[in-house]
Coordinates of C-alpha atoms and ligand atoms in Angstrom, one line a residue:
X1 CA 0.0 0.0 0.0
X2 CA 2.0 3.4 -0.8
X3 CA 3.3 5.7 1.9
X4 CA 2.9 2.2 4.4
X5 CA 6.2 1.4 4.4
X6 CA 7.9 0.5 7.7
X7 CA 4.7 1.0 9.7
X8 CA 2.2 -1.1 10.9
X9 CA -0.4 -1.8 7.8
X10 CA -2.9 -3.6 10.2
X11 CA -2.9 -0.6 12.7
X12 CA -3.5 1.2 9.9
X13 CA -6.3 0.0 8.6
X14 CA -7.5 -0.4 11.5
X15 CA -7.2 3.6 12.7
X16 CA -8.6 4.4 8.6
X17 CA -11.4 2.4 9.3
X18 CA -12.5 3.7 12.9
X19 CA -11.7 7.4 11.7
X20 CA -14.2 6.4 8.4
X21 CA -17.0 5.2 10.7
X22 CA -16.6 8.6 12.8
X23 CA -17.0 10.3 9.6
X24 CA -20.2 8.3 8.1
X25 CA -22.0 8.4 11.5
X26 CA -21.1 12.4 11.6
X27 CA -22.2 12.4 7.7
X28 CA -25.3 10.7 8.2
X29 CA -26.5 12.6 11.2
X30 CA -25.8 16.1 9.5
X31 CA -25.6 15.6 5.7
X32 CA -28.1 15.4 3.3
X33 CA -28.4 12.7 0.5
X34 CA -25.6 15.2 -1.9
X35 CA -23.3 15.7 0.5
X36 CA -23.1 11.8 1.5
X37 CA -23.1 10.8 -2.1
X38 CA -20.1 12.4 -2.7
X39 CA -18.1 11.4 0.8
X40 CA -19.8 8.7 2.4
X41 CA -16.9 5.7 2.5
X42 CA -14.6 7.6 1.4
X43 CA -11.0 6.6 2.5
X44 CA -8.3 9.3 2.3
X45 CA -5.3 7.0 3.0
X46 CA -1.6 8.1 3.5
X47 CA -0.8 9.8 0.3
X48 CA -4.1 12.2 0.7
X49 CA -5.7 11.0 -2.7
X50 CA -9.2 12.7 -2.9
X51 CA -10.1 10.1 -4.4
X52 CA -10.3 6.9 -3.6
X53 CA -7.4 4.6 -5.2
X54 CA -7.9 1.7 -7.8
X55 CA -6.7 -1.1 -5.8
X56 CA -5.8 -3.5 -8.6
X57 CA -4.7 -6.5 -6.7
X58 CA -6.0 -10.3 -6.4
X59 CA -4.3 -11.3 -3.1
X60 CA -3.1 -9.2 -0.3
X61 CA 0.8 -9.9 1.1
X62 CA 0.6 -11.7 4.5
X63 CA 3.7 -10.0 7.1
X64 CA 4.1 -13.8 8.5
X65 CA 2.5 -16.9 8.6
X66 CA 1.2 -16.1 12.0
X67 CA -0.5 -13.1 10.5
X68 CA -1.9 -14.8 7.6
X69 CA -3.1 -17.1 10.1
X70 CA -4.7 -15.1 12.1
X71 CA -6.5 -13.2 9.2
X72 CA -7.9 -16.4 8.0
X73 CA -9.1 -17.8 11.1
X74 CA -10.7 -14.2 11.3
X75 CA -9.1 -13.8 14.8
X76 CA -8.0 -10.5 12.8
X77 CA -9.3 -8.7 10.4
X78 CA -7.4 -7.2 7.3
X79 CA -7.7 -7.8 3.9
X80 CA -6.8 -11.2 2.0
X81 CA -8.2 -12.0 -1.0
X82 CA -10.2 -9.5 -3.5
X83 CA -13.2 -12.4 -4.1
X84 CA -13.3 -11.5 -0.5
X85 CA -12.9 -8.1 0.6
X86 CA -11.0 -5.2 -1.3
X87 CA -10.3 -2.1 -0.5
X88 CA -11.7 0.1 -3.6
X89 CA -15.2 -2.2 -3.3
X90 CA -15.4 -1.6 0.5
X91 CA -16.0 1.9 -0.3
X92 CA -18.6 1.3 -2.5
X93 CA -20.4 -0.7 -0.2
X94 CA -20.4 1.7 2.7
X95 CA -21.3 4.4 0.4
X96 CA -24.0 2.6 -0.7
X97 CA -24.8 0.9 2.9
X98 CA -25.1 4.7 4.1
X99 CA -27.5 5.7 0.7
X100 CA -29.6 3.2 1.6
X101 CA -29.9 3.2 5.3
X102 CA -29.0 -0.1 6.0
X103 CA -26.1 -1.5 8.8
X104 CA -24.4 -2.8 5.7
X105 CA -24.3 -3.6 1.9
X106 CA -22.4 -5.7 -0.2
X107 CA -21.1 -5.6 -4.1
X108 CA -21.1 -8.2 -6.6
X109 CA -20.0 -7.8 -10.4
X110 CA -23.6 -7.7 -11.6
X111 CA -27.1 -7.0 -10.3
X112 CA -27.9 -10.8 -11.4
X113 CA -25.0 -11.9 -9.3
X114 CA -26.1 -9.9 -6.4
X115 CA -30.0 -10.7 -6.6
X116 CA -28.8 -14.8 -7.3
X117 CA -26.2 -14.4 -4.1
X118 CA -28.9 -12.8 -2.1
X119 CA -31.6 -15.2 -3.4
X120 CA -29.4 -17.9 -2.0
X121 CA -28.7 -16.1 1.5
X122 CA -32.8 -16.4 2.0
X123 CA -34.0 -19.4 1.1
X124 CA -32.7 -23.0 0.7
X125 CA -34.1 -26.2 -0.9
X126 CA -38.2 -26.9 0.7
X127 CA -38.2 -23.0 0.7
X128 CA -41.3 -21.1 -1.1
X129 CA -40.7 -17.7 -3.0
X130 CA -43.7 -15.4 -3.5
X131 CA -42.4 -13.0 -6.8
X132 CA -44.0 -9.8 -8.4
X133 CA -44.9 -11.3 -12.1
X134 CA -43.6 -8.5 -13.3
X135 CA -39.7 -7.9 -12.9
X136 CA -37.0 -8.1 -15.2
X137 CA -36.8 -11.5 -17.8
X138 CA -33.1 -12.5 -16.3
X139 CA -34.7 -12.2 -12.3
X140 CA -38.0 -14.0 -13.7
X141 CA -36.2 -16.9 -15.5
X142 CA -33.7 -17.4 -12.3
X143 CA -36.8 -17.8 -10.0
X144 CA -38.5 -20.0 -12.7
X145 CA -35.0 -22.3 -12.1
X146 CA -34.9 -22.5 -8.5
X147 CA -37.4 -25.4 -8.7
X148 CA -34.0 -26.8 -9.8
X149 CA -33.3 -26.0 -6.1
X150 CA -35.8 -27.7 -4.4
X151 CA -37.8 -24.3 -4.0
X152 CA -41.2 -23.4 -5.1
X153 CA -41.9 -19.8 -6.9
X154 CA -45.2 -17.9 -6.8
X155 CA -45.5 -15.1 -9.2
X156 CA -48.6 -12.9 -8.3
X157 CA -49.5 -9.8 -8.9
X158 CA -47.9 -8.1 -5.7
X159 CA -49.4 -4.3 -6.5
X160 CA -52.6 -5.5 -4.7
X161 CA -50.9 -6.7 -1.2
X162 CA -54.2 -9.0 -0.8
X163 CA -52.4 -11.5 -3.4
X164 CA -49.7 -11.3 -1.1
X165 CA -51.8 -12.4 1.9
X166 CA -53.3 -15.3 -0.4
X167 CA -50.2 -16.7 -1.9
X168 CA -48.4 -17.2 1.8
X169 CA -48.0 -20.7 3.1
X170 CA -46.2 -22.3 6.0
X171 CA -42.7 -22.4 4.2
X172 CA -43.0 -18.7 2.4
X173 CA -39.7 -17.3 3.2
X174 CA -39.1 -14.5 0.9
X175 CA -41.0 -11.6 -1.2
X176 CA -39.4 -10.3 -4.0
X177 CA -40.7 -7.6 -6.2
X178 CA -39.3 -4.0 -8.2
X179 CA -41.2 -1.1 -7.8
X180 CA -41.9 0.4 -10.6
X181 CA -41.6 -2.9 -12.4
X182 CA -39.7 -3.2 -15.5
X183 CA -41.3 -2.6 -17.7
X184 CA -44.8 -2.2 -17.0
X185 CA -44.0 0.4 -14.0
X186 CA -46.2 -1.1 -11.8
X187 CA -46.0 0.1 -8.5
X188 CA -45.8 -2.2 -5.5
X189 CA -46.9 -0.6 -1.5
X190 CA -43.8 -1.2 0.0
X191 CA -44.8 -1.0 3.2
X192 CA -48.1 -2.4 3.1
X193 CA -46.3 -5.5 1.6
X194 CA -43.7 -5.1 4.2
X195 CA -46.7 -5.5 7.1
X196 CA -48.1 -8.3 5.7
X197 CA -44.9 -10.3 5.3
X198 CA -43.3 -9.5 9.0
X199 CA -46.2 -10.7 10.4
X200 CA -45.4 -14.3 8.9
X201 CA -42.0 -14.1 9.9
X202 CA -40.8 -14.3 6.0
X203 CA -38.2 -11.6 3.8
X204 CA -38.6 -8.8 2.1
X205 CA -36.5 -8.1 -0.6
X206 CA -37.2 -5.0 -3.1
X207 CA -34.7 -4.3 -6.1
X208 CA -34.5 -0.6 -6.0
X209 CA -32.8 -0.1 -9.3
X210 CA -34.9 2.1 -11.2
X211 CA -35.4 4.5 -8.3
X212 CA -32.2 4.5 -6.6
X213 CA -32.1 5.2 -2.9
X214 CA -32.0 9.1 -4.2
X215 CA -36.3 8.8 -5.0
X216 CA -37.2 5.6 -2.7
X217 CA -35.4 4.3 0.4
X218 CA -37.1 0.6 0.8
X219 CA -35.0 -0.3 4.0
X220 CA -37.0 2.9 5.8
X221 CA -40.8 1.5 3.9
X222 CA -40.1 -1.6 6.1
X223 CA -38.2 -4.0 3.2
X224 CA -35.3 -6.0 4.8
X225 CA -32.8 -6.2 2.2
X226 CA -32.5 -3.9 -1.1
X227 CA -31.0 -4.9 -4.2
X228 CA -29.9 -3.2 -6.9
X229 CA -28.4 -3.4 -11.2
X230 CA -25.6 -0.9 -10.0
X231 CA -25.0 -0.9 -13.6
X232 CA -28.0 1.2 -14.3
X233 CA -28.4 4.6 -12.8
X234 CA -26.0 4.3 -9.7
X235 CA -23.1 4.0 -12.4
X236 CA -25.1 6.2 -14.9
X237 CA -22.6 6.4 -17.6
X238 CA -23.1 2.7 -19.2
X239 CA -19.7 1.7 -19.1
X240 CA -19.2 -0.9 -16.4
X241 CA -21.8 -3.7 -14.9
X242 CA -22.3 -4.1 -11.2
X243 CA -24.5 -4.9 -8.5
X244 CA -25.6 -4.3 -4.5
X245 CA -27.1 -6.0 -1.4
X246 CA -28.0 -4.0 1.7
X247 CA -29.5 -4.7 4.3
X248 CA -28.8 -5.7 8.4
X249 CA -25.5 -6.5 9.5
X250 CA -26.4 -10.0 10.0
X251 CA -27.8 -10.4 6.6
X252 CA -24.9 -9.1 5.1
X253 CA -22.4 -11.0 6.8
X254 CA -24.2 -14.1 5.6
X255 CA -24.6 -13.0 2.2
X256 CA -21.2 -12.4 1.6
X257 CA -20.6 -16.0 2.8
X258 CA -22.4 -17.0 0.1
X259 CA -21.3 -15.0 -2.6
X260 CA -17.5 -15.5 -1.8
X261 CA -18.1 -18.8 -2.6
X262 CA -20.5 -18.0 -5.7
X263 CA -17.7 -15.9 -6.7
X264 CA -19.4 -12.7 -8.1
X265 CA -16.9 -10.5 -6.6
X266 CA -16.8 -6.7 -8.4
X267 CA -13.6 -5.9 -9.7
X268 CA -11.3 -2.6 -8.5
X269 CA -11.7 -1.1 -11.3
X270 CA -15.2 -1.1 -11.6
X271 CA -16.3 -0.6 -8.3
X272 CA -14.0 2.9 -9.0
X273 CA -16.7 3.1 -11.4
X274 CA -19.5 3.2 -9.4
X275 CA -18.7 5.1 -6.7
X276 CA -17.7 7.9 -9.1
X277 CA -21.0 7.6 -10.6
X278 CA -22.5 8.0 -7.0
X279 CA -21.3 11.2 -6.9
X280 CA -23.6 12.4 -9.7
X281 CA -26.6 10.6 -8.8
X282 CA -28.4 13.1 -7.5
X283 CA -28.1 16.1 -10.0
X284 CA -28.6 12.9 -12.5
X285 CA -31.5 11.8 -11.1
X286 CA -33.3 15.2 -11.4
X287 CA -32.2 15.4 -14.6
X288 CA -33.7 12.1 -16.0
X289 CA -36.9 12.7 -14.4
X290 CA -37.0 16.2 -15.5
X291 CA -36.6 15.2 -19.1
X292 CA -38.7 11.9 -18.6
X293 CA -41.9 13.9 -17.6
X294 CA -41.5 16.4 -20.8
X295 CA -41.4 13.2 -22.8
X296 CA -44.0 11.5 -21.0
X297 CA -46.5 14.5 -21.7
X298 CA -45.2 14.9 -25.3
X299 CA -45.9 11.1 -25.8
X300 CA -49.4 10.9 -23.9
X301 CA -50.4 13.7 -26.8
X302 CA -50.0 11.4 -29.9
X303 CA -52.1 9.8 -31.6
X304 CA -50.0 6.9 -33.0
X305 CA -49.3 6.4 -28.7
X306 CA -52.0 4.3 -27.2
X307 CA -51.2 4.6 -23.5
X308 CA -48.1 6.4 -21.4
X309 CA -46.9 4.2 -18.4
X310 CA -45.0 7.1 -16.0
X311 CA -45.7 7.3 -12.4
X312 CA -45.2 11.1 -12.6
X313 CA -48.3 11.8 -14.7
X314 CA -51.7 12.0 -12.4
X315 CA -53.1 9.3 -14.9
X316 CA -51.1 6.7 -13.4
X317 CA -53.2 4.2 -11.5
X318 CA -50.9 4.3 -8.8
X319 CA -50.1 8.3 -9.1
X320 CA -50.6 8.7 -5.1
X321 CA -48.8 5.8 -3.5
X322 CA -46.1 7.0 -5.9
X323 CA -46.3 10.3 -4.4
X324 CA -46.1 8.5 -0.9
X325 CA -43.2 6.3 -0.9
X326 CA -41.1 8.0 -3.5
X327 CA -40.0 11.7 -4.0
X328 CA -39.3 11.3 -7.8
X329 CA -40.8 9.5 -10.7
X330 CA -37.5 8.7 -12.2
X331 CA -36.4 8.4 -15.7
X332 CA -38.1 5.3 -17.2
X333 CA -41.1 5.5 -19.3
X334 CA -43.5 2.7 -20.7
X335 CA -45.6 3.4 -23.6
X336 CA -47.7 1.1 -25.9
X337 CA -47.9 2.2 -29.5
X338 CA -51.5 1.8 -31.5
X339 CA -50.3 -0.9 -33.6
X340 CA -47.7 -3.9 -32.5
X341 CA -46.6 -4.1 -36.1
X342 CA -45.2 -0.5 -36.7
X343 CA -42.4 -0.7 -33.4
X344 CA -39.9 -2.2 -36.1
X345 CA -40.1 1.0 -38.5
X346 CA -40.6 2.8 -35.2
X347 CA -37.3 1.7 -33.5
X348 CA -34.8 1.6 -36.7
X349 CA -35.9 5.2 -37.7
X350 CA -34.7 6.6 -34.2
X351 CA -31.7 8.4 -34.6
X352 CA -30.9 9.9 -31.5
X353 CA -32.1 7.1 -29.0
X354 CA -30.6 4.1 -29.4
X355 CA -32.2 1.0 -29.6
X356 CA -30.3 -1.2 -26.4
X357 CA -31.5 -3.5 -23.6
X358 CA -30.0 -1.4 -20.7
X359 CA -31.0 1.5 -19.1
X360 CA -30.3 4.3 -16.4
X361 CA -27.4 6.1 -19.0
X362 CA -26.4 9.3 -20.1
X363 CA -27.4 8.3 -23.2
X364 CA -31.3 7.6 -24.3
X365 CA -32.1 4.2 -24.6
X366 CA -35.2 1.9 -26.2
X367 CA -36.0 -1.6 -26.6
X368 CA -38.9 -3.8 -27.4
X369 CA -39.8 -6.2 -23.7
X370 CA -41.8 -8.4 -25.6
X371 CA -38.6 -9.2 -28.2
X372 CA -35.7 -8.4 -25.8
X373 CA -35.6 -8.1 -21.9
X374 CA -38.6 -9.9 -21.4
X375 CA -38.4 -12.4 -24.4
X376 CA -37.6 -15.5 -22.3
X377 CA -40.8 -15.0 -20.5
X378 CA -44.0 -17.0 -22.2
X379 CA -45.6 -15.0 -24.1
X380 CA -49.3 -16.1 -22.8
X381 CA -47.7 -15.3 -19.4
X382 CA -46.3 -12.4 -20.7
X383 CA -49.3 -10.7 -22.4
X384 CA -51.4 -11.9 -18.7
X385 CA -48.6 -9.8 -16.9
X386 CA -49.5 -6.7 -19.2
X387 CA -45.6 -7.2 -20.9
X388 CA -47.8 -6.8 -24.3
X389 CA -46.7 -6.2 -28.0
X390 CA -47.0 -3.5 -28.3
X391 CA -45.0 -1.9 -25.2
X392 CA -41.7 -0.1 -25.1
X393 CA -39.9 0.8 -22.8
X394 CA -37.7 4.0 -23.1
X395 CA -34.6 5.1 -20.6
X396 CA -35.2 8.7 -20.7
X397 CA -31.3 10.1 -20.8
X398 CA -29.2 13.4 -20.2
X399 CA -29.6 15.0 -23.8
X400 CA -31.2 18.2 -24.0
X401 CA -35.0 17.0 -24.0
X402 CA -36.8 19.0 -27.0
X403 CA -33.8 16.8 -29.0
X404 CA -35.5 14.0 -27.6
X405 CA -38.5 14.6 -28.4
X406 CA -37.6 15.9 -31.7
X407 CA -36.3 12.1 -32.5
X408 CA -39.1 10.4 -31.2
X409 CA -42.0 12.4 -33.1
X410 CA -39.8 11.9 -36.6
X411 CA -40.0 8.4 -36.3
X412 CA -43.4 7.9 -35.0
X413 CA -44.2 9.9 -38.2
X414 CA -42.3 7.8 -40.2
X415 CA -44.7 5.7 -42.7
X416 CA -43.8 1.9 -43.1
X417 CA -42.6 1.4 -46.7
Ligands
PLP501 C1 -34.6 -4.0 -12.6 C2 -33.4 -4.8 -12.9 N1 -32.8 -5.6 -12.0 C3 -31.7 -6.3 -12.3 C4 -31.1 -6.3 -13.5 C5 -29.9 -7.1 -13.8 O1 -28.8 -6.3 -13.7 P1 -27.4 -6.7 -14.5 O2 -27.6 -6.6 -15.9 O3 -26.5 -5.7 -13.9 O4 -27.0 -8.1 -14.1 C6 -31.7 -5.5 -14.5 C7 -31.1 -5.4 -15.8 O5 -31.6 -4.8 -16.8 C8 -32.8 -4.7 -14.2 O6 -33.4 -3.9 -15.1

């Protein structure tokens, strides 16, 4: 580690770490969401780098082998092994514990990794899974696989928490569901769920991607543990992949038992990635829902749009619960067009957005659920869960919006040849 030389590295650490959790329990009793974005976890080790370093090693160098004994017996603690803890990603996670308001939070190198590694921390074989129908095709096709597992998946409709109620039985151990729900951005009471569930003693486990903990803070709605595709908007720049777990100490401690062995582990580099992202997130996040709402209303307007899907217009279904348990409707938009058969000329005459499966960018993004993210879902299940034909889904970006807009009414316009 630089400037360590000829000292002590585990007093070190161990004086950087206690100094850090003065600092995030000073930050989160005074600072607001900006401020703690931006310095939450943040280590400034010996050399004084603002920011914090890349720390591009697999294996950490024991001082002796009584040391690198005691580090794997865990009668010390210090860092070993990246697939277990590294410097760079333990930033990230308290940054991200903090944002949240959970004890703790752990990364993983996607948000499949982290949902499968915290999937795994809640329920084991004989275990039964109650599941929102409606979440994203790669989460719905690894539940669909558990019963490879020994466990049992319910997919109900968890906007109405009554389903919830119904679907429970003796070995429910774990709720799952997004809210909104790609793509359909459904909304889910997180708390009213959350009610329901303690009271049987089972999980509650919301993926918080599209929102971010900057518009919806699950953990304080009464979820238990939060997961996250951190390669969405908490990176925001579509360059890197990544994912989070966070929740209670306890939780955490067991998840990352589990995904050390899964081995999901981040890498340096991107989890450098993330956290510079982080910074952003707020001023982003206003900005993508700023620009999301002008396209929203543009789009409810046309007459080749059937329906607009935003929570941020009043004609949402679930306009007030949105209003309750989030304080932004975010940057993702769902609309179906009049006719299923025009989305091909629709989507190769965009210019400006770009047809892609991710979302949460810089850039603008749009894709097709029934033919891309959701494809792997049946489609008589599919068109039940409201994932029709005829929906897109759109990733309202950064770009000046009346460009936006611009791109989108050209192509709607355009005639098929
Ligand atoms: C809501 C949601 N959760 C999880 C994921 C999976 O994330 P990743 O692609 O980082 O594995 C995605 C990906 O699109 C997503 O949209």
């Amino acid at each position: 580690m630089p400037g360590m030389r000829g000292r002590d590295s585990d007093s070190c650490i161990a004086m950087a770490k206690e100094k850090f959790k003065r600092t995030i329990r000073m930050n989160s009793k005074k600072s607001g969401f900006s401020t703690r974005a931006i310095h939450s976890g943040e280590k400034h080790e010996e050399t004084g780098s603002v920011t914090t370093p890349i720390y591009q090693t697999a294996p950490f160098k024991f001082k002796s082998a009584a040391h690198a004994s005691d580090l794997m017996s865990g009668r010390e603690k210090g860092y070993i092994y990246s697939r277990g803890l590294n410097p760079t990603t333990e930033v990230l996670e308290e940054k991200m514990a903090d944002l949240e308001g959970a004890e703790a939070a752990l990364a993983q190198t996607t948000g499949m990794a982290a949902i499968c590694a915290a999937v795994f921390t809640s329920v084991k074989g004989g275990d039964h899974v109650i599941a929102d129908e409606v979440i994203y095709g790669s989460t719905y096709d690894l539940f669909v696989e558990l019963k490879n597992f020994g466990v049992d998946v319910t997919f109900i409709d968890t906007s109405d928490p009554q389903n919830v109620e119904e679907a429970f039985r003796m070995n429910t151990r774990l709720v799952f569901f997004e809210s909104p729900a790609n793509p359909t951005m459904k909304l889910t009471d997180i708390k009213a769920v959350s009610d329901i569930v303690h009271e049987k003693g089972a999980t509650v486990m919301v993926d918080n991607t599209f929102m971010t903990p900057y518009f919806q803070k699950p953990l304080t709605l009464g979820a238990d543990v939060v997961v996250h595709s951190a390669t969405k908007y908490l990176n925001g720049h579509g360059d890197t992949l990544g994912g989070i777990i966070a929740g209670s100490a306890d939780y955490i401690k067991s998840a990352k038992h589990t995904a050390k062995n899964f081995g999901g582990s981040i890498t340096p580099f991107s989890s450098w990635l993330i956290i510079r992202g982080i910074k952003t997130l707020p001023i982003r996040m206003d900005r993508h829902n700023q620009n999301a709402m002008a396209v929203a209303k543009f789009l409810k307007g046309h007459d080749k749009v059937e329906s607009v899907i935003y929570p941020g217009l009043p004609e949402h279904p679930q306009f007030e619960l949105g209003r309750k348990q989030t304080s932004g409707a975010g940057g993702m938009i769902a609309f179906l067009l009049n006719d299923a058969k025009n989305i091909p000329v629709f989507l190769d005459s965009l210019k400006l957005c770009m047809l892609a499966v991710s979302l949460g960018e810089t850039a603008t993004l749009i894709q097709h659920p029934a033919t891309m993210t959701h494809a792997v879902v049946p489609r008589q299940d599919r068109i039940r869960y409201g994932i029709s034909d005829e929906l897109i889904r759109l990733s309202v970006g950064l770009e000046d919006v009346r460009d936006i807009i611009d791109d989108l009414e050209q192509a709607l316009f355009t005639e098929k040849p």
